[in-house]
Amino acid sequence: MLGNRLLSSHAFTVNGQVLCTKERFCFHESVNASRNSTNGTLDELCPIFERYCSIDNATGDWQCDAYFEKHEVQYVDAIPGLKNSPISRNAWSKYTQTGEFYPGEAGDAKRGEVVSDGSSSFMVLVGIFFPSVTGVLAGCDRSGDLRDPSRSIPIGTIGAQLTASLIYISCTLFFAGCVDTALLRDKYGESINGRLPIAALSWPNEWIVLIGAFLSTLGAGLVCLTSGPRLLQAIAKDQVMPFLNVFSVTTKRGEPVRALLLTVALAEAAILIASVDSVAPLLDMFFLMCYATINLACAVQTLLREPSWRPRFRYYHWTLSVVGFGLCMAIMFLSSWYFALVALVLVVCAYKYIEYKGAEKEYGDGIRGLSMSAARFALLRLEDAPLHTKNWRPQLLVLVELDEDFVPKNEKIVTFASQLKHGKGLTLLLSIIDGYFPDQTEVRSNAKAALKKLIVANKVKGFADVAVTRQMSETLCALVQTAGLGGMHPNTIIVSWPDEWHDGVGHRRVHLFTEAIRVAQAANLAVLVPVAVHKFPSNKERVEGYIDVWWIVYDGGLLMLLPFLLKQYKVWAKCKLRIFTVAHEEDNSIQMKKQLQNFIYQLRIEAHVDIVEMMDEDITAYTYDLTTRMEQRQQMLKALHLNRSRSTASIEVQTMVEMAHVHHQQHHHHHNSRHFTLSVDSEPEDSPPSATAEHEPKEANVIKMHDAVKLNKVIIERSREAQLVIINLPHPPKQGEDEFHWMDYLEVMSKGLNRVLWVKGTDQEVVTIFS
């Protein structure tokens, strides 16, 4: 050593002769044939002096390095032993950076000084050391050969870990207590002619350690070549990851040759890197990620209290798994954060790939259990708190009719439901099959599978279910009442318009259609009825034009929300919104339009507003809704605890729209024929169902159709070219009343329009001016 700088052996060795001195000239054996003697001794510069000194060309004198002049060259006992133990100097960390011979002091490798060839730190050393203790899962790799794996693996693993830890800690302490500090920093043993310090200590010869190290390395490699391919073959055989199926093939003797070839290729690639320090951190990531996922799986299973999770090891506690997971992740990012990120991405991709391919084996999925617990917690939270207007979103119940081959007769109704998905609500597709359930279980399964395919094809976020019954009306009523779970129950029902309802078969369809609307109204569900749903655009089409809203009755703002949600989807994105509301000739249309524009502006909805003046007798189909909802509207707004200054706009608009149709009711009450639209609206509630029909059924029907024609004419004048017309759905007839006259009225009113969507709200506020 020169001072505290460790010199490599070749720096002071010439022709096998050690010349450890600062002198200028040395006497050594000559092997230069050009000299006067080939076997004598000559005066030549000493190797150490020659490395640190040079001749000054200006003066011709020798100039030496200042460090060389201040310090002496000396031999130091590299392995002083326990008697003169250097453990006090080796107990503390002294990490060097590239080119340093001592922390904070740079050296010069050209002069023969032993310097660090890379930066070192605690985590770098952990990354290098960690692969030596990765045999913890060796027993798991050979579990197929064990008689009782559940008993042998824990005992063997813990015993192996304790034994290995004792050996490694003992070796560390003995090295620190026997070997000099400078030699411990000599990575390649340059100062002792490239020998291993542990080999120099061995008895009776250093080859004992060298051969043992070689055999140990060879044995570890052979273990990897036997366990690794079998593990890969087992994974491929279970079809957990389908793209690995090619490695499931074995020979007649059961040897996984293909998996073995892949393992050999990976091992050879690591060998060709020719740097253990570079390969070790990469290996650490895979082992640590494996250990982390095992710990995480155990912790999740325990915390979720899965009935199938029954560990036999009695001393297990979930906190151990959590601590183990945290330690693994910490070591990963502290040792090499970029390798850690790559490992995490690979694990996530592998999991999503398995999830996407739908690999289902007996092992199960812990994340699914976590999702179930989270869903249970969320459902209980939703059930406890009332729903606020800001959180309202359409939870759709879609009635789908299937034919005998399980093909939907109105597939476009599901497509329309998918175009409302920006409401972020769930969708439930429901189909009712006529029959006896115990005899139709297979039919039900096939129908449900068809609905699921429909969900996938239209990218609907929801579920499908099928009911088999002999009483379709009663079953429909029961399903509407019980559909959903907790706070995630449907609040909107979509039922398609029965196109062929005039024939004999259509009578049943009309009854089921009107029954569905009556049941939905009784269950406080909003109703959406697309007319000629086959004309609605598919998800691949892009429509341009107008979406017209005919706002006759304010029913909670659903008519405003629906076009807004449709415009969020790419199919309707280029459409513009127009809102038409009906006023009487005596009303202040200018003031009403101003108030309505202000209300739409506060809702942050872009729309053109127009006022249409009509007589009260022309919209008598809506009289029932107008007269019964005004008081409900005022009570609802009051219940929202909105102060007068913040809700003035919405109250004024709602009041003006509704009062415009109600204040003439008493004036026209004596004109019974003009007031009548449907028997259910004209007769008292306590009168028999056939009372109106017995008095003047023909005249009433003629009058109401006349009103429908006039209203249809007004709508066609303004919305003939609209891509979609949204209109309030009039109050349906009560059970037992004339359903066909009501269907006629709706059909006449929507005649001549491209696409029509009838909407019936629930009086519940679904839009608010507040963010």
Coordinates of N, CA and C in Angstrom, one line a residue, residues 13-18 28-32:
T13 N 5.2 -5.7 -9.5 CA 5.8 -7.0 -9.8 C 6.4 -6.9 -11.3
V14 N 7.6 -7.3 -11.4 CA 8.3 -7.4 -12.7 C 8.9 -8.7 -12.9
N15 N 8.4 -9.4 -13.9 CA 8.9 -10.8 -14.2 C 8.8 -11.7 -13.0
G16 N 7.6 -11.6 -12.2 CA 7.4 -12.4 -11.1 C 8.2 -12.0 -9.8
Q17 N 9.0 -10.9 -9.9 CA 9.7 -10.4 -8.8 C 9.0 -9.2 -8.2
V18 N 8.7 -9.3 -6.9 CA 8.0 -8.2 -6.2 C 9.0 -7.1 -5.8
H28 N 17.1 -6.1 -10.3 CA 16.2 -7.2 -10.6 C 16.8 -8.0 -11.8
E29 N 16.3 -9.2 -12.0 CA 16.8 -10.1 -13.1 C 16.3 -9.5 -14.4
S30 N 17.2 -9.6 -15.4 CA 17.0 -9.0 -16.7 C 16.6 -10.1 -17.6
V31 N 15.7 -9.8 -18.4 CA 15.3 -10.8 -19.5 C 15.3 -10.2 -20.9
N32 N 16.0 -9.0 -20.9 CA 16.0 -8.2 -22.2 C 17.2 -8.7 -22.9

